[in-house]
PDB file of C-alpha atoms in Angstrom:
ATOM      1  CA  UNK A 112      35.953 -40.633  16.951  1.00 58.00           C
ATOM      2  CA  UNK A 113      32.274 -39.703  17.095  1.00 68.00           C
ATOM      3  CA  UNK A 114      29.611 -42.329  16.550  1.00 80.00           C
ATOM      4  CA  UNK A 115      26.014 -41.741  15.591  1.00 90.00           C
ATOM      5  CA  UNK A 116      23.848 -41.745  18.696  1.00 93.00           C
ATOM      6  CA  UNK A 117      20.719 -43.884  18.646  1.00 93.00           C
ATOM      7  CA  UNK A 118      17.592 -42.279  20.069  1.00 92.00           C
ATOM      8  CA  UNK A 119      14.537 -43.797  21.714  1.00 91.00           C
ATOM      9  CA  UNK A 120      12.763 -43.809  18.338  1.00 92.00           C
ATOM     10  CA  UNK A 121      15.576 -45.987  16.947  1.00 92.00           C
ATOM     11  CA  UNK A 122      15.869 -48.552  19.721  1.00 93.00           C
ATOM     12  CA  UNK A 123      14.551 -49.026  23.246  1.00 94.00           C
ATOM     13  CA  UNK A 124      15.339 -51.493  26.000  1.00 94.00           C
ATOM     14  CA  UNK A 125      12.917 -52.450  28.727  1.00 95.00           C
ATOM     15  CA  UNK A 126      14.079 -52.230  32.340  1.00 94.00           C
ATOM     16  CA  UNK A 127      14.483 -56.047  32.590  1.00 95.00           C
ATOM     17  CA  UNK A 128      16.570 -56.069  29.387  1.00 95.00           C
ATOM     18  CA  UNK A 129      18.814 -53.262  30.654  1.00 94.00           C
ATOM     19  CA  UNK A 130      19.256 -55.042  33.969  1.00 93.00           C
ATOM     20  CA  UNK A 131      20.135 -58.388  32.379  1.00 94.00           C
ATOM     21  CA  UNK A 132      22.583 -56.804  29.932  1.00 94.00           C
ATOM     22  CA  UNK A 133      24.274 -54.929  32.778  1.00 91.00           C
ATOM     23  CA  UNK A 134      24.465 -58.163  34.782  1.00 92.00           C
ATOM     24  CA  UNK A 135      25.975 -60.078  31.866  1.00 91.00           C
ATOM     25  CA  UNK A 136      28.430 -57.280  31.089  1.00 90.00           C
ATOM     26  CA  UNK A 137      29.588 -57.436  34.698  1.00 89.00           C
ATOM     27  CA  UNK A 138      30.548 -61.084  34.220  1.00 91.00           C
ATOM     28  CA  UNK A 139      32.842 -60.558  31.221  1.00 87.00           C
ATOM     29  CA  UNK A 140      36.235 -59.024  30.671  1.00 74.00           C
ATOM     30  CA  UNK A 141      36.767 -55.301  31.107  1.00 78.00           C
ATOM     31  CA  UNK A 142      37.747 -54.600  27.499  1.00 87.00           C
ATOM     32  CA  UNK A 143      34.202 -55.148  26.180  1.00 91.00           C
ATOM     33  CA  UNK A 144      32.852 -52.047  24.418  1.00 92.00           C
ATOM     34  CA  UNK A 145      29.241 -53.161  24.634  1.00 94.00           C
ATOM     35  CA  UNK A 146      26.550 -55.432  23.251  1.00 95.00           C
ATOM     36  CA  UNK A 147      26.406 -55.634  19.469  1.00 96.00           C
ATOM     37  CA  UNK A 148      23.001 -56.300  17.937  1.00 95.00           C
ATOM     38  CA  UNK A 149      23.170 -57.826  14.464  1.00 94.00           C
ATOM     39  CA  UNK A 150      20.737 -59.010  11.805  1.00 89.00           C
ATOM     40  CA  UNK A 151      20.873 -62.214   9.768  1.00 87.00           C
ATOM     41  CA  UNK A 152      18.451 -63.469   7.101  1.00 84.00           C
ATOM     42  CA  UNK A 153      15.722 -65.791   8.378  1.00 78.00           C
ATOM     43  CA  UNK A 154      13.034 -65.892  11.014  1.00 69.00           C
ATOM     44  CA  UNK A 155       9.359 -65.063  10.786  1.00 70.00           C
ATOM     45  CA  UNK A 156       9.846 -61.467   9.687  1.00 65.00           C
ATOM     46  CA  UNK A 157      12.550 -62.334   7.152  1.00 77.00           C
ATOM     47  CA  UNK A 158      15.303 -61.197   9.537  1.00 79.00           C
ATOM     48  CA  UNK A 159      16.585 -62.727  12.755  1.00 85.00           C
ATOM     49  CA  UNK A 160      18.417 -60.674  15.343  1.00 88.00           C
ATOM     50  CA  UNK A 161      21.206 -61.734  17.612  1.00 91.00           C
ATOM     51  CA  UNK A 162      23.388 -60.143  20.248  1.00 94.00           C
ATOM     52  CA  UNK A 163      26.995 -60.650  21.200  1.00 94.00           C
ATOM     53  CA  UNK A 164      29.577 -58.924  23.341  1.00 94.00           C
ATOM     54  CA  UNK A 165      32.060 -56.940  21.307  1.00 94.00           C
ATOM     55  CA  UNK A 166      35.389 -55.351  22.047  1.00 93.00           C
ATOM     56  CA  UNK A 167      35.318 -53.455  18.756  1.00 93.00           C
ATOM     57  CA  UNK A 168      33.632 -50.164  17.946  1.00 93.00           C
ATOM     58  CA  UNK A 169      33.704 -49.301  14.237  1.00 93.00           C
ATOM     59  CA  UNK A 170      33.636 -45.786  12.797  1.00 93.00           C
ATOM     60  CA  UNK A 171      30.198 -46.267  11.235  1.00 94.00           C
ATOM     61  CA  UNK A 172      28.562 -47.909  14.286  1.00 96.00           C
ATOM     62  CA  UNK A 173      25.519 -46.395  15.977  1.00 96.00           C
ATOM     63  CA  UNK A 174      25.531 -46.404  19.780  1.00 96.00           C
ATOM     64  CA  UNK A 175      22.813 -46.194  22.437  1.00 94.00           C
ATOM     65  CA  UNK A 176      23.947 -45.839  26.052  1.00 92.00           C
ATOM     66  CA  UNK A 177      21.432 -46.811  28.729  1.00 87.00           C
ATOM     67  CA  UNK A 178      22.209 -47.142  32.428  1.00 79.00           C
ATOM     68  CA  UNK A 179      25.805 -48.146  31.809  1.00 80.00           C
ATOM     69  CA  UNK A 180      24.913 -50.497  28.956  1.00 89.00           C
ATOM     70  CA  UNK A 181      26.199 -49.621  25.507  1.00 93.00           C
ATOM     71  CA  UNK A 182      24.212 -51.123  22.624  1.00 95.00           C
ATOM     72  CA  UNK A 183      26.105 -51.049  19.316  1.00 96.00           C
ATOM     73  CA  UNK A 184      24.369 -51.373  15.950  1.00 96.00           C
ATOM     74  CA  UNK A 185      25.941 -51.255  12.495  1.00 95.00           C
ATOM     75  CA  UNK A 186      24.154 -49.258   9.754  1.00 93.00           C
ATOM     76  CA  UNK A 187      22.951 -52.372   7.889  1.00 91.00           C
ATOM     77  CA  UNK A 188      21.291 -53.781  11.013  1.00 93.00           C
ATOM     78  CA  UNK A 189      19.800 -50.422  12.026  1.00 92.00           C
ATOM     79  CA  UNK A 190      17.836 -50.404   8.782  1.00 89.00           C
ATOM     80  CA  UNK A 191      15.843 -53.401  10.095  1.00 87.00           C
ATOM     81  CA  UNK A 192      16.017 -52.597  13.794  1.00 89.00           C
ATOM     82  CA  UNK A 193      14.601 -49.053  13.836  1.00 89.00           C
ATOM     83  CA  UNK A 194      11.708 -48.772  16.289  1.00 92.00           C
ATOM     84  CA  UNK A 195      12.396 -52.111  17.976  1.00 92.00           C
ATOM     85  CA  UNK A 196      12.128 -52.683  21.714  1.00 94.00           C
ATOM     86  CA  UNK A 197      14.444 -55.254  23.267  1.00 95.00           C
ATOM     87  CA  UNK A 198      12.940 -57.026  26.270  1.00 96.00           C
ATOM     88  CA  UNK A 199      14.136 -59.793  28.570  1.00 96.00           C
ATOM     89  CA  UNK A 200      11.602 -62.484  29.441  1.00 95.00           C
ATOM     90  CA  UNK A 201      12.152 -65.114  32.117  1.00 91.00           C
ATOM     91  CA  UNK A 202       9.521 -67.820  31.755  1.00 87.00           C
ATOM     92  CA  UNK A 203      11.099 -69.982  34.452  1.00 87.00           C
ATOM     93  CA  UNK A 204      12.535 -73.475  34.052  1.00 87.00           C
ATOM     94  CA  UNK A 205      15.574 -72.049  32.274  1.00 86.00           C
ATOM     95  CA  UNK A 206      13.441 -70.402  29.591  1.00 87.00           C
ATOM     96  CA  UNK A 207      14.955 -66.926  29.783  1.00 92.00           C
ATOM     97  CA  UNK A 208      15.742 -64.937  26.663  1.00 93.00           C
ATOM     98  CA  UNK A 209      15.916 -61.561  25.043  1.00 93.00           C
ATOM     99  CA  UNK A 210      13.024 -60.828  22.697  1.00 92.00           C
ATOM    100  CA  UNK A 211      12.689 -58.204  19.994  1.00 91.00           C
ATOM    101  CA  UNK A 212       9.299 -56.474  19.939  1.00 92.00           C
ATOM    102  CA  UNK A 213       7.797 -54.231  17.222  1.00 88.00           C
ATOM    103  CA  UNK A 214       9.715 -55.904  14.403  1.00 79.00           C
ATOM    104  CA  UNK A 215       8.753 -54.653  10.967  1.00 73.00           C
ATOM    105  CA  UNK A 216       8.157 -57.304   8.294  1.00 67.00           C
ATOM    106  CA  UNK A 217      10.892 -57.374   5.676  1.00 63.00           C
ATOM    107  CA  UNK A 218      10.046 -57.633   1.993  1.00 59.00           C
ATOM    108  CA  UNK A 219      10.311 -61.176   0.701  1.00 51.00           C
ATOM    109  CA  UNK A 220       9.261 -62.758   3.984  1.00 47.00           C
ATOM    110  CA  UNK A 221       6.217 -64.934   4.451  1.00 49.00           C
ATOM    111  CA  UNK A 222       4.320 -62.452   6.564  1.00 46.00           C
ATOM    112  CA  UNK A 223       3.214 -63.866   9.876  1.00 45.00           C
ATOM    113  CA  UNK A 224       4.662 -66.804  11.751  1.00 48.00           C
ATOM    114  CA  UNK A 225       3.106 -70.129  10.904  1.00 42.00           C
ATOM    115  CA  UNK A 226       1.844 -69.047   7.501  1.00 36.00           C
ATOM    116  CA  UNK A 227       4.554 -70.955   5.654  1.00 33.00           C
ATOM    117  CA  UNK A 228       3.956 -74.621   6.333  1.00 34.00           C
ATOM    118  CA  UNK A 229       6.283 -77.216   4.855  1.00 35.00           C
ATOM    119  CA  UNK A 230       9.437 -75.202   5.383  1.00 38.00           C
ATOM    120  CA  UNK A 231       9.191 -72.598   2.663  1.00 40.00           C
ATOM    121  CA  UNK A 232       7.312 -69.613   1.352  1.00 40.00           C
ATOM    122  CA  UNK A 233       4.906 -70.227  -1.502  1.00 36.00           C
TER     123      UNK A 233
END
């Protein structure tokens, strides 16, 4: 089974993000295939991204292997994710998270964060 290979123009991970993913992968069971990145409606750009460990690799998945970390993206998510850089930011005091840089606005969104006051787009 051959999966489409993601290139640097599709998706990049910063060194801190690669390190944190590798660390987290080392803490879970051995049957994990990698980290799945997925898109859901919402957020400032119209799409929110999430990540989860997955033990399943589907035929149509796209895969990017970096320093022992396998990032898995389904075709629907890749449409929104192309060109994104995943970073890991540790602001201290327990404020540590993965962030997605270079997100492209999605049609139907409000544009920039904070432009839709009152909980909805006008």
